Amino acid sequence: MNTVVAGITYRALLGRRRIVLLILLPLALIGLALLLRLTGNDDQRSAWMLMQNFAISTMLPLLGLITGTGVIAPEIDDGTIIHLMSKPISRPAIAQTKFLVAASLLAVFAAVPTYVAAWLLVGNEDGIAPGYALGALVAGIAYAAVFLLLGVITRHAVTIGIIYALVWEGLIGNLVRGAKDFSIQQWAQSIADQVSDSPFLKADVTLGFAIPALVIVTVVAVFWAGQRLRAFSLTGDE
């Protein structure tokens, strides 16, 4: 991890409008948890529905899109990435550092609020809170890698990312049995199910498939992003 690149990336991402979305989505999750608690719906079923339908299915992929594309796509669009690549820093190191920045932000803005929201409803009962928090953390790492790659290979990363998050992850990945094996949020639910003993959590993807898939997708996406950066010339053209 290059500390100079990391510092520049943190300042750029947290100083832009994206920070508002990074804060609003977790606050909405915690706010919904508080509302459920105040209305007497602080039970495992309510916690499972909130985690399943909002935290994992909606908040996590959107935060992944915001951070994964946000760490590099704007710099490519406005040409400032060229100044960074003109420094004596390897292109793969740039990609790896930006991936780590995105992953760390997802740990803070996705995994932690997921744990807090579930804990507000059921505490640590049957491992629901730690299960979903770990699932959000691991899946967030994969999302960071995938959306980082998307930000490198296309100037329409946000549009394509929204379609991917809403159509594939939110619709097809939840309804089509064969597609579930290739859905990051389904892998997250598999992790959560392994940690939790709650009868409401039932994963459709086995842990033996989910873990290798998460590792492969993350490693390949970060590696590919680094190789794509090698193809950029100092004029900004590929």
mmCIF file of C-alpha atoms in Angstrom:
data_model
loop_
_atom_site.group_PDB
_atom_site.id
_atom_site.type_symbol
_atom_site.label_atom_id
_atom_site.label_comp_id
_atom_site.label_asym_id
_atom_site.label_seq_id
_atom_site.Cartn_x
_atom_site.Cartn_y
_atom_site.Cartn_z
ATOM 1 C CA MET A 1 0.000 0.000 0.000
ATOM 2 C CA ASN A 2 1.410 3.372 -1.041
ATOM 3 C CA THR A 3 0.672 5.887 1.717
ATOM 4 C CA VAL A 4 0.936 8.891 -0.600
ATOM 5 C CA VAL A 5 -1.631 7.474 -3.028
ATOM 6 C CA ALA A 6 -3.836 6.428 -0.108
ATOM 7 C CA GLY A 7 -3.751 9.903 1.430
ATOM 8 C CA ILE A 8 -4.640 11.578 -1.859
ATOM 9 C CA THR A 9 -7.467 9.126 -2.453
ATOM 10 C CA TYR A 10 -8.963 9.502 1.039
ATOM 11 C CA ARG A 11 -8.924 13.296 0.781
ATOM 12 C CA ALA A 12 -10.441 13.295 -2.696
ATOM 13 C CA LEU A 13 -13.210 10.832 -1.904
ATOM 14 C CA LEU A 14 -14.169 12.101 1.539
ATOM 15 C CA GLY A 15 -14.071 15.703 0.417
ATOM 16 C CA ARG A 16 -16.585 15.304 -2.380
ATOM 17 C CA ARG A 17 -20.354 14.854 -2.562
ATOM 18 C CA ARG A 18 -19.880 11.107 -2.228
ATOM 19 C CA ILE A 19 -19.260 11.515 1.499
ATOM 20 C CA VAL A 20 -22.900 12.602 1.848
ATOM 21 C CA LEU A 21 -24.115 9.329 0.349
ATOM 22 C CA LEU A 22 -21.590 7.372 2.384
ATOM 23 C CA ILE A 23 -23.154 8.828 5.515
ATOM 24 C CA LEU A 24 -26.821 8.940 4.500
ATOM 25 C CA LEU A 25 -27.195 5.268 3.597
ATOM 26 C CA PRO A 26 -25.833 3.931 6.927
ATOM 27 C CA LEU A 27 -27.871 6.524 8.829
ATOM 28 C CA ALA A 28 -30.982 5.357 6.979
ATOM 29 C CA LEU A 29 -30.234 1.764 8.001
ATOM 30 C CA ILE A 30 -29.749 2.667 11.653
ATOM 31 C CA GLY A 31 -32.792 4.939 11.539
ATOM 32 C CA LEU A 32 -34.949 2.086 10.246
ATOM 33 C CA ALA A 33 -33.626 -0.170 13.004
ATOM 34 C CA LEU A 34 -34.514 2.428 15.626
ATOM 35 C CA LEU A 35 -37.978 2.837 14.130
ATOM 36 C CA LEU A 36 -38.576 -0.900 14.257
ATOM 37 C CA ARG A 37 -37.377 -1.013 17.856
ATOM 38 C CA LEU A 38 -39.588 1.885 18.921
ATOM 39 C CA THR A 39 -42.629 0.291 17.301
ATOM 40 C CA GLY A 40 -42.042 -3.015 19.080
ATOM 41 C CA ASN A 41 -40.724 -4.890 16.057
ATOM 42 C CA ASP A 42 -37.359 -5.693 17.617
ATOM 43 C CA ASP A 43 -37.337 -9.401 16.874
ATOM 44 C CA GLN A 44 -35.288 -11.779 14.747
ATOM 45 C CA ARG A 45 -37.689 -11.735 11.831
ATOM 46 C CA SER A 46 -37.607 -7.936 11.636
ATOM 47 C CA ALA A 47 -33.816 -7.924 11.932
ATOM 48 C CA TRP A 48 -33.507 -10.532 9.195
ATOM 49 C CA MET A 49 -35.834 -8.616 6.867
ATOM 50 C CA LEU A 50 -33.990 -5.339 7.425
ATOM 51 C CA MET A 51 -30.582 -6.908 6.888
ATOM 52 C CA GLN A 52 -31.745 -8.918 3.889
ATOM 53 C CA ASN A 53 -33.779 -6.289 2.092
ATOM 54 C CA PHE A 54 -31.853 -3.126 2.872
ATOM 55 C CA ALA A 55 -28.408 -3.659 4.399
ATOM 56 C CA ILE A 56 -27.170 -6.426 2.102
ATOM 57 C CA SER A 57 -29.393 -6.061 -0.955
ATOM 58 C CA THR A 58 -29.475 -2.267 -1.275
ATOM 59 C CA MET A 59 -27.035 -0.371 0.932
ATOM 60 C CA LEU A 60 -23.986 -2.594 0.462
ATOM 61 C CA PRO A 61 -23.866 -2.683 -3.372
ATOM 62 C CA LEU A 62 -24.598 1.050 -3.587
ATOM 63 C CA LEU A 63 -21.829 1.874 -1.123
ATOM 64 C CA GLY A 64 -19.569 -0.471 -3.049
ATOM 65 C CA LEU A 65 -20.372 1.428 -6.224
ATOM 66 C CA ILE A 66 -19.768 4.818 -4.605
ATOM 67 C CA THR A 67 -16.410 3.881 -3.107
ATOM 68 C CA GLY A 68 -15.142 1.452 -5.749
ATOM 69 C CA THR A 69 -15.671 3.809 -8.668
ATOM 70 C CA GLY A 70 -15.058 6.927 -6.582
ATOM 71 C CA VAL A 71 -11.456 6.083 -5.748
ATOM 72 C CA ILE A 72 -10.342 6.147 -9.387
ATOM 73 C CA ALA A 73 -13.031 6.881 -12.003
ATOM 74 C CA PRO A 74 -13.178 10.664 -11.380
ATOM 75 C CA GLU A 75 -9.398 10.916 -11.738
ATOM 76 C CA ILE A 76 -9.549 9.087 -15.057
ATOM 77 C CA ASP A 77 -12.428 11.248 -16.276
ATOM 78 C CA ASP A 78 -10.738 14.565 -15.482
ATOM 79 C CA GLY A 79 -7.235 13.407 -16.452
ATOM 80 C CA THR A 80 -5.623 13.892 -13.034
ATOM 81 C CA ILE A 81 -4.730 10.205 -12.923
ATOM 82 C CA ILE A 82 -1.963 11.028 -15.417
ATOM 83 C CA HIS A 83 -0.136 13.128 -12.822
ATOM 84 C CA LEU A 84 -0.203 10.206 -10.417
ATOM 85 C CA MET A 85 0.959 7.706 -13.010
ATOM 86 C CA SER A 86 3.865 9.983 -13.972
ATOM 87 C CA LYS A 87 5.334 9.395 -10.505
ATOM 88 C CA PRO A 88 7.729 6.491 -9.830
ATOM 89 C CA ILE A 89 4.881 4.296 -8.570
ATOM 90 C CA SER A 90 3.942 1.048 -10.268
ATOM 91 C CA ARG A 91 0.501 0.953 -11.860
ATOM 92 C CA PRO A 92 -0.495 -2.252 -9.983
ATOM 93 C CA ALA A 93 0.499 -0.548 -6.708
ATOM 94 C CA ILE A 94 -1.837 2.333 -7.544
ATOM 95 C CA ALA A 95 -4.712 -0.073 -8.185
ATOM 96 C CA GLN A 96 -3.982 -2.087 -5.037
ATOM 97 C CA THR A 97 -3.823 1.019 -2.869
ATOM 98 C CA LYS A 98 -7.067 2.423 -4.219
ATOM 99 C CA PHE A 99 -8.714 -0.950 -3.651
ATOM 100 C CA LEU A 100 -7.563 -0.959 -0.013
ATOM 101 C CA VAL A 101 -8.917 2.566 0.461
ATOM 102 C CA ALA A 102 -12.307 1.562 -0.945
ATOM 103 C CA ALA A 103 -12.385 -1.627 1.145
ATOM 104 C CA SER A 104 -11.525 0.258 4.347
ATOM 105 C CA LEU A 105 -14.297 2.773 3.728
ATOM 106 C CA LEU A 106 -16.787 -0.043 3.206
ATOM 107 C CA ALA A 107 -15.693 -1.580 6.502
ATOM 108 C CA VAL A 108 -16.495 1.713 8.250
ATOM 109 C CA PHE A 109 -19.623 2.771 6.371
ATOM 110 C CA ALA A 110 -21.157 -0.656 5.638
ATOM 111 C CA ALA A 111 -19.991 -3.392 8.013
ATOM 112 C CA VAL A 112 -20.052 -1.323 11.214
ATOM 113 C CA PRO A 113 -23.527 0.202 10.638
ATOM 114 C CA THR A 114 -24.833 -3.248 9.685
ATOM 115 C CA TYR A 115 -23.706 -4.601 13.042
ATOM 116 C CA VAL A 116 -25.116 -1.593 14.916
ATOM 117 C CA ALA A 117 -28.517 -1.834 13.204
ATOM 118 C CA ALA A 118 -28.868 -5.561 13.861
ATOM 119 C CA TRP A 119 -27.648 -5.149 17.443
ATOM 120 C CA LEU A 120 -30.263 -2.451 18.095
ATOM 121 C CA LEU A 121 -32.961 -4.963 17.200
ATOM 122 C CA VAL A 122 -31.764 -8.243 18.692
ATOM 123 C CA GLY A 123 -28.418 -7.625 20.368
ATOM 124 C CA ASN A 124 -26.070 -10.528 19.651
ATOM 125 C CA GLU A 125 -28.913 -13.031 19.768
ATOM 126 C CA ASP A 126 -28.146 -16.120 17.652
ATOM 127 C CA GLY A 127 -25.233 -14.304 16.048
ATOM 128 C CA ILE A 128 -27.390 -12.277 13.653
ATOM 129 C CA ALA A 129 -25.503 -9.004 14.177
ATOM 130 C CA PRO A 130 -21.942 -10.384 13.894
ATOM 131 C CA GLY A 131 -23.019 -12.698 11.066
ATOM 132 C CA TYR A 132 -24.390 -9.967 8.856
ATOM 133 C CA ALA A 133 -21.548 -7.608 9.790
ATOM 134 C CA LEU A 134 -18.972 -10.179 8.697
ATOM 135 C CA GLY A 135 -20.942 -10.891 5.537
ATOM 136 C CA ALA A 136 -21.088 -7.165 4.746
ATOM 137 C CA LEU A 137 -17.361 -6.811 5.379
ATOM 138 C CA VAL A 138 -16.323 -9.690 3.132
ATOM 139 C CA ALA A 139 -18.795 -8.841 0.384
ATOM 140 C CA GLY A 140 -17.803 -5.173 0.635
ATOM 141 C CA ILE A 141 -14.214 -6.139 -0.136
ATOM 142 C CA ALA A 142 -15.374 -7.962 -3.271
ATOM 143 C CA TYR A 143 -17.575 -5.044 -4.325
ATOM 144 C CA ALA A 144 -14.639 -2.656 -3.865
ATOM 145 C CA ALA A 145 -12.559 -4.752 -6.257
ATOM 146 C CA VAL A 146 -15.305 -5.206 -8.862
ATOM 147 C CA PHE A 147 -16.303 -1.551 -8.985
ATOM 148 C CA LEU A 148 -12.669 -0.417 -8.960
ATOM 149 C CA LEU A 149 -12.130 -2.527 -12.086
ATOM 150 C CA LEU A 150 -15.284 -1.101 -13.614
ATOM 151 C CA GLY A 151 -13.998 2.420 -12.960
ATOM 152 C CA VAL A 152 -10.781 1.606 -14.811
ATOM 153 C CA ILE A 153 -12.184 -0.129 -17.879
ATOM 154 C CA THR A 154 -15.085 2.197 -18.733
ATOM 155 C CA ARG A 155 -16.063 5.839 -18.464
ATOM 156 C CA HIS A 156 -19.649 4.736 -17.817
ATOM 157 C CA ALA A 157 -18.775 2.930 -14.607
ATOM 158 C CA VAL A 158 -21.519 4.502 -12.492
ATOM 159 C CA THR A 159 -24.291 3.782 -14.999
ATOM 160 C CA ILE A 160 -23.166 0.200 -15.579
ATOM 161 C CA GLY A 161 -22.617 -0.244 -11.849
ATOM 162 C CA ILE A 162 -26.146 0.874 -11.015
ATOM 163 C CA ILE A 163 -27.571 -1.526 -13.593
ATOM 164 C CA TYR A 164 -25.423 -4.326 -12.177
ATOM 165 C CA ALA A 165 -26.389 -3.544 -8.574
ATOM 166 C CA LEU A 166 -30.122 -3.185 -9.235
ATOM 167 C CA VAL A 167 -30.719 -5.727 -11.996
ATOM 168 C CA TRP A 168 -28.185 -8.487 -11.388
ATOM 169 C CA GLU A 169 -27.624 -8.255 -7.638
ATOM 170 C CA GLY A 170 -31.044 -6.943 -6.662
ATOM 171 C CA LEU A 171 -33.300 -8.831 -9.065
ATOM 172 C CA ILE A 172 -31.754 -11.709 -11.008
ATOM 173 C CA GLY A 173 -29.386 -12.747 -8.217
ATOM 174 C CA ASN A 174 -32.298 -13.026 -5.808
ATOM 175 C CA LEU A 175 -34.838 -14.738 -8.060
ATOM 176 C CA VAL A 176 -32.960 -16.955 -10.521
ATOM 177 C CA ARG A 177 -31.547 -20.039 -8.854
ATOM 178 C CA GLY A 178 -28.558 -20.525 -11.157
ATOM 179 C CA ALA A 179 -27.631 -16.839 -10.967
ATOM 180 C CA LYS A 180 -27.488 -16.885 -7.181
ATOM 181 C CA ASP A 181 -24.166 -18.703 -7.300
ATOM 182 C CA PHE A 182 -22.664 -15.656 -9.000
ATOM 183 C CA SER A 183 -24.138 -12.944 -6.787
ATOM 184 C CA ILE A 184 -21.875 -11.219 -4.281
ATOM 185 C CA GLN A 185 -24.749 -10.479 -1.938
ATOM 186 C CA GLN A 186 -25.660 -14.167 -1.943
ATOM 187 C CA TRP A 187 -22.087 -14.945 -0.908
ATOM 188 C CA ALA A 188 -22.470 -12.425 1.909
ATOM 189 C CA GLN A 189 -25.620 -14.189 3.086
ATOM 190 C CA SER A 190 -23.761 -17.493 3.043
ATOM 191 C CA ILE A 191 -21.139 -16.011 5.386
ATOM 192 C CA ALA A 192 -23.857 -14.602 7.656
ATOM 193 C CA ASP A 193 -25.672 -17.939 7.753
ATOM 194 C CA GLN A 194 -22.482 -19.712 8.780
ATOM 195 C CA VAL A 195 -21.971 -17.396 11.764
ATOM 196 C CA SER A 196 -25.612 -17.108 12.829
ATOM 197 C CA ASP A 197 -27.826 -19.807 14.325
ATOM 198 C CA SER A 198 -31.034 -17.943 13.554
ATOM 199 C CA PRO A 199 -33.676 -20.067 11.773
ATOM 200 C CA PHE A 200 -34.491 -17.091 9.535
ATOM 201 C CA LEU A 201 -31.091 -17.128 7.825
ATOM 202 C CA LYS A 202 -31.016 -19.706 5.067
ATOM 203 C CA ALA A 203 -28.260 -19.360 2.496
ATOM 204 C CA ASP A 204 -28.850 -20.503 -1.086
ATOM 205 C CA VAL A 205 -25.119 -20.743 -1.816
ATOM 206 C CA THR A 206 -22.822 -23.115 0.053
ATOM 207 C CA LEU A 207 -19.939 -21.735 2.065
ATOM 208 C CA GLY A 208 -17.566 -23.983 0.132
ATOM 209 C CA PHE A 209 -18.473 -22.088 -3.022
ATOM 210 C CA ALA A 210 -18.918 -18.608 -1.543
ATOM 211 C CA ILE A 211 -15.470 -18.229 0.047
ATOM 212 C CA PRO A 212 -13.392 -19.292 -2.993
ATOM 213 C CA ALA A 213 -15.646 -17.175 -5.223
ATOM 214 C CA LEU A 214 -15.112 -14.089 -3.053
ATOM 215 C CA VAL A 215 -11.341 -14.594 -3.066
ATOM 216 C CA ILE A 216 -11.119 -15.246 -6.800
ATOM 217 C CA VAL A 217 -13.316 -12.301 -7.779
ATOM 218 C CA THR A 218 -11.396 -9.917 -5.504
ATOM 219 C CA VAL A 219 -7.913 -11.001 -6.581
ATOM 220 C CA VAL A 220 -8.722 -11.154 -10.298
ATOM 221 C CA ALA A 221 -10.492 -7.760 -10.307
ATOM 222 C CA VAL A 222 -7.647 -5.948 -8.513
ATOM 223 C CA PHE A 223 -5.013 -7.644 -10.688
ATOM 224 C CA TRP A 224 -6.939 -6.814 -13.859
ATOM 225 C CA ALA A 225 -7.351 -3.180 -12.785
ATOM 226 C CA GLY A 226 -3.590 -2.923 -12.276
ATOM 227 C CA GLN A 227 -2.929 -4.391 -15.708
ATOM 228 C CA ARG A 228 -5.412 -2.032 -17.331
ATOM 229 C CA LEU A 229 -3.659 0.931 -15.757
ATOM 230 C CA ARG A 230 -0.449 -0.255 -17.415
ATOM 231 C CA ALA A 231 -2.141 0.357 -20.771
ATOM 232 C CA PHE A 232 -2.747 4.047 -20.044
ATOM 233 C CA SER A 233 -0.303 6.412 -21.698
ATOM 234 C CA LEU A 234 0.727 9.698 -20.095
ATOM 235 C CA THR A 235 -1.616 11.499 -22.508
ATOM 236 C CA GLY A 236 -4.594 9.748 -20.974
ATOM 237 C CA ASP A 237 -5.259 7.562 -23.994
ATOM 238 C CA GLU A 238 -5.110 3.782 -23.963
#
